[in-house]
mmCIF file of C-alpha atoms and ligand atoms in Angstrom:
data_model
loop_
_atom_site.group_PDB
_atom_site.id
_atom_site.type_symbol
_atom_site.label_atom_id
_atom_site.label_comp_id
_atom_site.label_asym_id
_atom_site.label_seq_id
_atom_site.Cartn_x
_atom_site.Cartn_y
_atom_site.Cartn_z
ATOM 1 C CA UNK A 23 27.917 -13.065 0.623
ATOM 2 C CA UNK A 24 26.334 -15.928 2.120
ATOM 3 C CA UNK A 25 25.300 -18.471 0.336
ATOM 4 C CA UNK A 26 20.972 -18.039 0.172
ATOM 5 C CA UNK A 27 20.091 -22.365 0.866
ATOM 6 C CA UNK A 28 16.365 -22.962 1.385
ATOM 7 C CA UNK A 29 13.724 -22.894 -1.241
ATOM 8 C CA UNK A 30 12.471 -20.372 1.651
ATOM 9 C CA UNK A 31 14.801 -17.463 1.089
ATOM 10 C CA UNK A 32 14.978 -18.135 -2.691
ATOM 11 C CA UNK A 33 11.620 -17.461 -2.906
ATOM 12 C CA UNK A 34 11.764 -14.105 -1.050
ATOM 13 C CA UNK A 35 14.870 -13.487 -3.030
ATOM 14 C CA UNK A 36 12.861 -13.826 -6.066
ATOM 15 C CA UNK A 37 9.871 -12.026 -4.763
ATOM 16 C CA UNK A 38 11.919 -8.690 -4.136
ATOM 17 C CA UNK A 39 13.558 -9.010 -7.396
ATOM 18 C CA UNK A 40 9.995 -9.252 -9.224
ATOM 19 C CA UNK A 41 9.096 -6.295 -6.592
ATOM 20 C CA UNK A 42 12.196 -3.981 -7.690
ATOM 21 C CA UNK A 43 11.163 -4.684 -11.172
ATOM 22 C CA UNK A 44 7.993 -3.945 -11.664
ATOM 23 C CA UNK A 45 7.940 -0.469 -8.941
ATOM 24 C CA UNK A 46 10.594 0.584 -11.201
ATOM 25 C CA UNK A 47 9.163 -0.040 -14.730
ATOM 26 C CA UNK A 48 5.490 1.408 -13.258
ATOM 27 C CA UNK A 49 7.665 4.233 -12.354
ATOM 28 C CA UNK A 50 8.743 5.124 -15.572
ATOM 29 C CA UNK A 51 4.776 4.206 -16.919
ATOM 30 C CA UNK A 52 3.422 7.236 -14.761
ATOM 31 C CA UNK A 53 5.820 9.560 -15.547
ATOM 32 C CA UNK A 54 5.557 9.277 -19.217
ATOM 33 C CA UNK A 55 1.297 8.618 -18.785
ATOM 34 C CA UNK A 56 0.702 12.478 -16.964
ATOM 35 C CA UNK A 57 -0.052 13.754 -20.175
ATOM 36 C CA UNK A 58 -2.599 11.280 -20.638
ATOM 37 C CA UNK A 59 -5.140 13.195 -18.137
ATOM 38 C CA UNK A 60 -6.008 17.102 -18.178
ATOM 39 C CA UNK A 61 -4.227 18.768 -15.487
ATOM 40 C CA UNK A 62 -7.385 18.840 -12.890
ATOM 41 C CA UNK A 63 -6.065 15.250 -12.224
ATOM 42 C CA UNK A 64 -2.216 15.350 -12.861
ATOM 43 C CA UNK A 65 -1.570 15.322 -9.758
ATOM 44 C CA UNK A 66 -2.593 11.578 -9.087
ATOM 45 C CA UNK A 67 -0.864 10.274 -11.667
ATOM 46 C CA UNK A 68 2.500 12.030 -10.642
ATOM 47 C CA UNK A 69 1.416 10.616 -7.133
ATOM 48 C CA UNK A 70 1.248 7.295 -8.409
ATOM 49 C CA UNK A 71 4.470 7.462 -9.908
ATOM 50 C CA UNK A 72 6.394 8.870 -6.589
ATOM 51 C CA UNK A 73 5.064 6.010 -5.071
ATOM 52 C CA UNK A 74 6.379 3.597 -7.555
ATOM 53 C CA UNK A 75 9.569 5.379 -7.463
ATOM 54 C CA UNK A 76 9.975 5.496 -3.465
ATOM 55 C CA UNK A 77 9.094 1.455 -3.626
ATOM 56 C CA UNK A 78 11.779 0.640 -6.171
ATOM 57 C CA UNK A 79 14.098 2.385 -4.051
ATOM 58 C CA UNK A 80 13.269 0.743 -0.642
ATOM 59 C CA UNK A 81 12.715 -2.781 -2.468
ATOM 60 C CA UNK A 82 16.122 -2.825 -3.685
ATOM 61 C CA UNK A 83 17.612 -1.902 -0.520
ATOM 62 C CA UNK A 84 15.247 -4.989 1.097
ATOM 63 C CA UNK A 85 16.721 -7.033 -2.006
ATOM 64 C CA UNK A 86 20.400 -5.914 -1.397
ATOM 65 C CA UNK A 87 20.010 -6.189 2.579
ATOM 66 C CA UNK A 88 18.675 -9.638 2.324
ATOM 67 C CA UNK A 89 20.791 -11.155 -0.880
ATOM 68 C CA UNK A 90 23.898 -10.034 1.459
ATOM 69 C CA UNK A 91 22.368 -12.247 4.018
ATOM 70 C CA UNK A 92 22.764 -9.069 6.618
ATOM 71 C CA UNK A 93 20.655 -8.717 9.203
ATOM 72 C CA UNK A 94 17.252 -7.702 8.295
ATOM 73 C CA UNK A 95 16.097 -4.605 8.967
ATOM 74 C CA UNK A 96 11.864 -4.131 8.775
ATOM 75 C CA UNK A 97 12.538 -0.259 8.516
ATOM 76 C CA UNK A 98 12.830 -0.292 4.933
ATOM 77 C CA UNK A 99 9.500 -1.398 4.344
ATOM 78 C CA UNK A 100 7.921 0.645 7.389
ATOM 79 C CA UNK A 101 10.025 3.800 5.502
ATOM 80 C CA UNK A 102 8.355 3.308 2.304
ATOM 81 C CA UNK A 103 4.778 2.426 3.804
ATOM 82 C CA UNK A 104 5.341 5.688 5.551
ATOM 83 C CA UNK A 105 5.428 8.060 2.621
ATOM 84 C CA UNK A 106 3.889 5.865 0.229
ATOM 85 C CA UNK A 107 0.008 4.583 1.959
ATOM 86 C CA UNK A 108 -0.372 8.984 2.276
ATOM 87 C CA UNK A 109 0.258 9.359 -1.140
ATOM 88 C CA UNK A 110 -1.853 6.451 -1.714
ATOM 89 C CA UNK A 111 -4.849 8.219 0.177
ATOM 90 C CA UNK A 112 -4.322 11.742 -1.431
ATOM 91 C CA UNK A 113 -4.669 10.385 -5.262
ATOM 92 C CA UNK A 114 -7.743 9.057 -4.273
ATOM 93 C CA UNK A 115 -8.952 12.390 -3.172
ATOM 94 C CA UNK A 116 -7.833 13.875 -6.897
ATOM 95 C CA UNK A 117 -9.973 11.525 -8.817
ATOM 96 C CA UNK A 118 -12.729 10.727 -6.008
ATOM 97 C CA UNK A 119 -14.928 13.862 -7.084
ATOM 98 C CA UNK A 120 -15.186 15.495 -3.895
ATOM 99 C CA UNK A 121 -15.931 19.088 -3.841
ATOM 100 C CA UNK A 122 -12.679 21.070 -4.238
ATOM 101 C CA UNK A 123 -13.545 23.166 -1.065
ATOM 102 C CA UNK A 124 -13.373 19.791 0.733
ATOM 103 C CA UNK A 125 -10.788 18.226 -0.934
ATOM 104 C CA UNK A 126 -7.575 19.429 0.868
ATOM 105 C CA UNK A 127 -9.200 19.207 4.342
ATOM 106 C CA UNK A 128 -10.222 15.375 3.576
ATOM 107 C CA UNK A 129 -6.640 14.561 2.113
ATOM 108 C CA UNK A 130 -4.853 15.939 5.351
ATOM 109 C CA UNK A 131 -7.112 13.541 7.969
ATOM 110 C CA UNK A 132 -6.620 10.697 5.784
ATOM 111 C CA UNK A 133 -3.023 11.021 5.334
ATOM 112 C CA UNK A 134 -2.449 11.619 9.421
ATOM 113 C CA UNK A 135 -4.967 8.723 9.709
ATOM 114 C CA UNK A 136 -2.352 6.919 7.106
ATOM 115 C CA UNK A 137 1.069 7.971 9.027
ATOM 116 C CA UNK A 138 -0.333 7.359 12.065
ATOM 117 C CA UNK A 139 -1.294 3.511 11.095
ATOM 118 C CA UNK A 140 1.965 2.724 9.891
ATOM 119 C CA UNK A 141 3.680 4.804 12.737
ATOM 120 C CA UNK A 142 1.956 2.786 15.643
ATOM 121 C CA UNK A 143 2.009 -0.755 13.840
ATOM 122 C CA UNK A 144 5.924 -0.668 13.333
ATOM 123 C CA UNK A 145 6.575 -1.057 17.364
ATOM 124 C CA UNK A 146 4.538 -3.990 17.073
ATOM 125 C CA UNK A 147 6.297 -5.448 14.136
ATOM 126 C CA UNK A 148 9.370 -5.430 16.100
ATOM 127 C CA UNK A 149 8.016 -6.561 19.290
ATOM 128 C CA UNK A 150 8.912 -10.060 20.126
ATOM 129 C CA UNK A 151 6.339 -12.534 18.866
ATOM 130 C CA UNK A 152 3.329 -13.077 21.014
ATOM 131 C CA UNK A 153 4.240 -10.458 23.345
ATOM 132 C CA UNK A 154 1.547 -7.703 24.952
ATOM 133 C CA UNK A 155 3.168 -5.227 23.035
ATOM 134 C CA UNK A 156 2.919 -6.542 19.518
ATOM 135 C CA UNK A 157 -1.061 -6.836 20.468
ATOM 136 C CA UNK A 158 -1.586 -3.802 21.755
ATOM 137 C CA UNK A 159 0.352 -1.763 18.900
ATOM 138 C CA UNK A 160 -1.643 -3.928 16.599
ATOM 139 C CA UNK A 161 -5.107 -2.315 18.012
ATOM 140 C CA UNK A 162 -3.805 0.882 18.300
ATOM 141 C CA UNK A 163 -2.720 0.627 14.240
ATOM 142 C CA UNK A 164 -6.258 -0.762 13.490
ATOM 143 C CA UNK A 165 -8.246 2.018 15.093
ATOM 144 C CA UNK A 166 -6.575 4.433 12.088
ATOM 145 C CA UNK A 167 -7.006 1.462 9.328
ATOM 146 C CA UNK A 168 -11.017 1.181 10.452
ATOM 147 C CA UNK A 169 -11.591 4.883 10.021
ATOM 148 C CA UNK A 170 -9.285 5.240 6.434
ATOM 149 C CA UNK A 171 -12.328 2.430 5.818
ATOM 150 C CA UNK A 172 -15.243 3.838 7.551
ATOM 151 C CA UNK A 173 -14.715 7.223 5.673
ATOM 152 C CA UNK A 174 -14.626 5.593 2.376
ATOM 153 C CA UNK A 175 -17.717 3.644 3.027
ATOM 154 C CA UNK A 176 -19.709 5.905 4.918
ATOM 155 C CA UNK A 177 -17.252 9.052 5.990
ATOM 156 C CA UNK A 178 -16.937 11.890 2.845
ATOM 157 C CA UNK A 179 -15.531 9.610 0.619
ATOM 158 C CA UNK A 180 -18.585 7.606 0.893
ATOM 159 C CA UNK A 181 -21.047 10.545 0.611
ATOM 160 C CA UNK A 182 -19.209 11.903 -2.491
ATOM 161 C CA UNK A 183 -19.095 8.177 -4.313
ATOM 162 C CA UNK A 184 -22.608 7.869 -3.753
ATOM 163 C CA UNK A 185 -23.950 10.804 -6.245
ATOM 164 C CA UNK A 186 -21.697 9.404 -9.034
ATOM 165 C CA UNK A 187 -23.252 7.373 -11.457
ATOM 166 C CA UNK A 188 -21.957 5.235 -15.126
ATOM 167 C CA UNK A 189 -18.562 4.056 -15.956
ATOM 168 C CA UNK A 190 -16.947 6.772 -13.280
ATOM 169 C CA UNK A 191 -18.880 5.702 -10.846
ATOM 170 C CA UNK A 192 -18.310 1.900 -11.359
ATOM 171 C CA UNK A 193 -14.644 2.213 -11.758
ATOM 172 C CA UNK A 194 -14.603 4.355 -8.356
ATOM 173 C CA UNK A 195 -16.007 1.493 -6.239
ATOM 174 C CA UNK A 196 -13.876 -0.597 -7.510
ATOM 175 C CA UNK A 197 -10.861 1.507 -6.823
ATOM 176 C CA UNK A 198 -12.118 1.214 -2.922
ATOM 177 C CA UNK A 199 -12.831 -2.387 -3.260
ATOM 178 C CA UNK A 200 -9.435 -3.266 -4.342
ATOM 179 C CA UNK A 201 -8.033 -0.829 -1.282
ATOM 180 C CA UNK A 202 -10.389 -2.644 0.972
ATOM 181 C CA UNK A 203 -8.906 -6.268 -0.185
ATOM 182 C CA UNK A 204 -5.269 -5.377 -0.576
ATOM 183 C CA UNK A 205 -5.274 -3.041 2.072
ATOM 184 C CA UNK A 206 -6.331 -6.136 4.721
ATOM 185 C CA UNK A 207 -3.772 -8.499 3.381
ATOM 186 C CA UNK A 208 -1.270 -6.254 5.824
ATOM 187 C CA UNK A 209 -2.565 -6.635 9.101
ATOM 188 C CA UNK A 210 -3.585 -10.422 8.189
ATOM 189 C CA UNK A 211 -0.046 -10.910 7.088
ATOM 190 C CA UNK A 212 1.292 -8.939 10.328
ATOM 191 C CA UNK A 213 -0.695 -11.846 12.562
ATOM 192 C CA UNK A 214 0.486 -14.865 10.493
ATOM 193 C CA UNK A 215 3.925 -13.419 10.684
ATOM 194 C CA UNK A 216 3.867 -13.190 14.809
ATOM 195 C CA UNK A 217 3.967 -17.465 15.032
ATOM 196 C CA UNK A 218 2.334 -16.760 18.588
ATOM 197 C CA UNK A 219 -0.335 -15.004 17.871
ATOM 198 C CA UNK A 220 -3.727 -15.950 17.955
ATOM 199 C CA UNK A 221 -4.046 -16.322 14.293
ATOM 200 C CA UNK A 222 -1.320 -18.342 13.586
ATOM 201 C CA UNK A 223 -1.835 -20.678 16.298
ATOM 202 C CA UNK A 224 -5.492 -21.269 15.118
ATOM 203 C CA UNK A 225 -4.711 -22.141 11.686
ATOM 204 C CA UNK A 226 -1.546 -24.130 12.846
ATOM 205 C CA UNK A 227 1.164 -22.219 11.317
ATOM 206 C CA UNK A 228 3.304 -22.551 13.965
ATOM 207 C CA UNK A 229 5.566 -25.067 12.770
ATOM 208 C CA UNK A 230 5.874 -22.852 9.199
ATOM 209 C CA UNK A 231 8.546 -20.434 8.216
ATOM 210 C CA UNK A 232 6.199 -17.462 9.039
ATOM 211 C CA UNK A 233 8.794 -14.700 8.027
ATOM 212 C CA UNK A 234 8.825 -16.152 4.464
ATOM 213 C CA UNK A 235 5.076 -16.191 4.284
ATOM 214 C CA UNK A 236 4.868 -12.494 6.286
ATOM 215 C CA UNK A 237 7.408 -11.135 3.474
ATOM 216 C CA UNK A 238 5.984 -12.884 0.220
ATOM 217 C CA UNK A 239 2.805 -11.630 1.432
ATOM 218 C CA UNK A 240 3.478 -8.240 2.113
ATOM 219 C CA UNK A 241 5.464 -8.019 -1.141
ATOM 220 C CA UNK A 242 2.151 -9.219 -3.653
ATOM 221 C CA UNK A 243 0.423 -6.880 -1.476
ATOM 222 C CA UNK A 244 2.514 -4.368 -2.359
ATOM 223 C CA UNK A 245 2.614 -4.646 -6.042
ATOM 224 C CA UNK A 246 -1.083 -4.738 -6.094
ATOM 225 C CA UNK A 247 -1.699 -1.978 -3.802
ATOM 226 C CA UNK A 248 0.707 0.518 -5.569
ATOM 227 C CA UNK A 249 1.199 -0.514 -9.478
ATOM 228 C CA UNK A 250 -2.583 -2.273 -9.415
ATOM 229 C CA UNK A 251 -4.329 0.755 -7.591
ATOM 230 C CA UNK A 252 -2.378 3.365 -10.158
ATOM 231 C CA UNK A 253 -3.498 1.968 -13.186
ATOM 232 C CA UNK A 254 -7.121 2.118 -11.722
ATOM 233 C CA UNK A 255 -6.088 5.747 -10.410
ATOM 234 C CA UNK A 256 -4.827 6.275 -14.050
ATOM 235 C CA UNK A 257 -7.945 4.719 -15.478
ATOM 236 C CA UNK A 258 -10.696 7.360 -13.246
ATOM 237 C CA UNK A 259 -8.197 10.231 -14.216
ATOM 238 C CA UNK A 260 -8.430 9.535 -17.772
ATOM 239 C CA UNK A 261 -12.590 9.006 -17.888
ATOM 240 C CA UNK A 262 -13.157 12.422 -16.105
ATOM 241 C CA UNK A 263 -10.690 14.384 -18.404
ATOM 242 C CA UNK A 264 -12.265 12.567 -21.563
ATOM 243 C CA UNK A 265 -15.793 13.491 -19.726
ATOM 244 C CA UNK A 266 -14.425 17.095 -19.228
ATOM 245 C CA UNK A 267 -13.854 17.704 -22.533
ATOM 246 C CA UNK A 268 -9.739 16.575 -22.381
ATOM 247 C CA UNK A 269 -8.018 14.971 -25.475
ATOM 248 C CA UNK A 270 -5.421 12.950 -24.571
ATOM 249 C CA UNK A 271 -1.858 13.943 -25.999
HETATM 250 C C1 LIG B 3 0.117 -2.805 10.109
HETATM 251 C C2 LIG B 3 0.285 -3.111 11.589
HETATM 252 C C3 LIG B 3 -0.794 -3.890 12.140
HETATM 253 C C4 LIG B 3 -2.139 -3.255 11.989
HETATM 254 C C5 LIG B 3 -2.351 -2.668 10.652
HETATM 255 C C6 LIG B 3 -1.332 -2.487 9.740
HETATM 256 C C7 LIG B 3 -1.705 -1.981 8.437
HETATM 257 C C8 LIG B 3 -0.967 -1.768 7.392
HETATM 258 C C9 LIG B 3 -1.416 -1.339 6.111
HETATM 259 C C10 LIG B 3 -0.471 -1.064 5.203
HETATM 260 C C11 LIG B 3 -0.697 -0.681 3.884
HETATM 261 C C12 LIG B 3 0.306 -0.552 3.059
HETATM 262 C C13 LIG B 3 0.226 -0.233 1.677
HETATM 263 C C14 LIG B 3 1.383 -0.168 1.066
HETATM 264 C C15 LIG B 3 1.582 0.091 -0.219
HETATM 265 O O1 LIG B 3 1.493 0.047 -1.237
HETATM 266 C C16 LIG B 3 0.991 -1.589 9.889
HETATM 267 C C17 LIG B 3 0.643 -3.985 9.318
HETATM 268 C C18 LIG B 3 -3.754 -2.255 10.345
HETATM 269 C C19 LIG B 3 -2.850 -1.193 5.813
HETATM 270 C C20 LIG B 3 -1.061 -0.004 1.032
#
């Protein structure tokens, strides 16, 4: 094992330890917290905990990989992103209150919008920095991140958030507010990370260590975006089953 020298690498070190922690321990939290909701909304809670569970695994393999100083390899995170950010869209549909009829139709164009986001940004992420094709991948990836957006603004998810009213319908927009924030740390991150692009060169990160920054980043984005967003996920299923009549076990 080589020997991990700048303050750089130990603070991605420590950042995928923290990472592999806490996917792991939320892991265990949804599991035991399905019980919790009535089984209408089950469903997202198991959700949230496959994705905690498919995060610890892929963080630990990032930790391993990069404590072993071998080379690094991007595809564990683009793995994980790829089952995780459709399971991430689907739980939303469980507790979003739209119509059942709907539901399953809505669920399968925002996970394809989802898969195909993460499928078109990863040739960009290995592009070389600066190059046309680390742009261009970029757009493509963006066109499937502004309509996951549009539709929960304006699309179905934004028709059906609009006739819900009191605590539900508080603690759904914020559940799209925090997707909206977290959720644009990743292609910010993906800019500052390529040291040529147009980004970094405006804010003069040039000169930085911009895979330190591009992995810290992605990793607090991460643990946000999948422990953060369950526990509001959690906290939505919970109101409607109460609402619904439900006593918690
Ligand atoms: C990429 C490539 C560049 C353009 C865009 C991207 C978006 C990534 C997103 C990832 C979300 C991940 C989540 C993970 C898990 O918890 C692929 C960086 C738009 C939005 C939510």
């Amino acid at each position: 094992m080589e020997k991990l020298v700048t303050s750089n690498d130990q603070l991605v070190y420590n950042a995928f330890s923290f990472a592999v922690a806490a996917m792991a321990i939320s892991f265990v939290y949804y599991l035991v917290s399905r019980s919790r909701v009535s089984p209408a909304y089950r469903s997202a809670v198991t959700m949230s905990a496959m994705i905690c569970g498919i995060a610890a695994y892929h963080y630990w393999r990032m930790f391993s990989n990069f404590a072993d100083g071998a080379p690094w390899n991007e595809g564990y995170r683009y793995a994980d992103w790829l089952l995780t950010v459709p399971l991430l869209v689907a739980e939303l549909v469980v507790v979003s209150g739209v119509a059942k009829e709907k539901a399953s139709g809505l669920t399968t164009k925002l996970a394809v919008a989802a898969l195909l986001m993460i499928a078109t940004g990863y040739p960009g992420e290995i592009a070389e920095s600066g190059s046309n094709a680390s742009m261009i991948w970029f757009a493509i990836s963006m066109v499937f991140f502004v309509y996951i957006l549009w539709n929960l603004f304006a699309g179905e998810v934004g028709q059906a958030l609009k006739g819900q009213s009191g605590e539900i319908g508080k603690k759904l927009n914020n559940l799209r507010y925090v997707l909206l924030v977290t959720w644009s740390v990743y292609p910010i991150a993906y800019l500052l990370g390529d040291s040529e692009s147009f980004l970094a060169k405006a804010i003069g990160l040039e000169a930085m260590d911009s895979s330190t920054l591009i992995q810290v980043g992605y990793t607090i984005a991460d643990v946000l975006a999948k422990p953060g967003y369950g526990l509001l996920i959690l906290g939505i299923a919970i109101a409607r089953s109460k609402a619904e009549g439900y006593k918690e076990a």
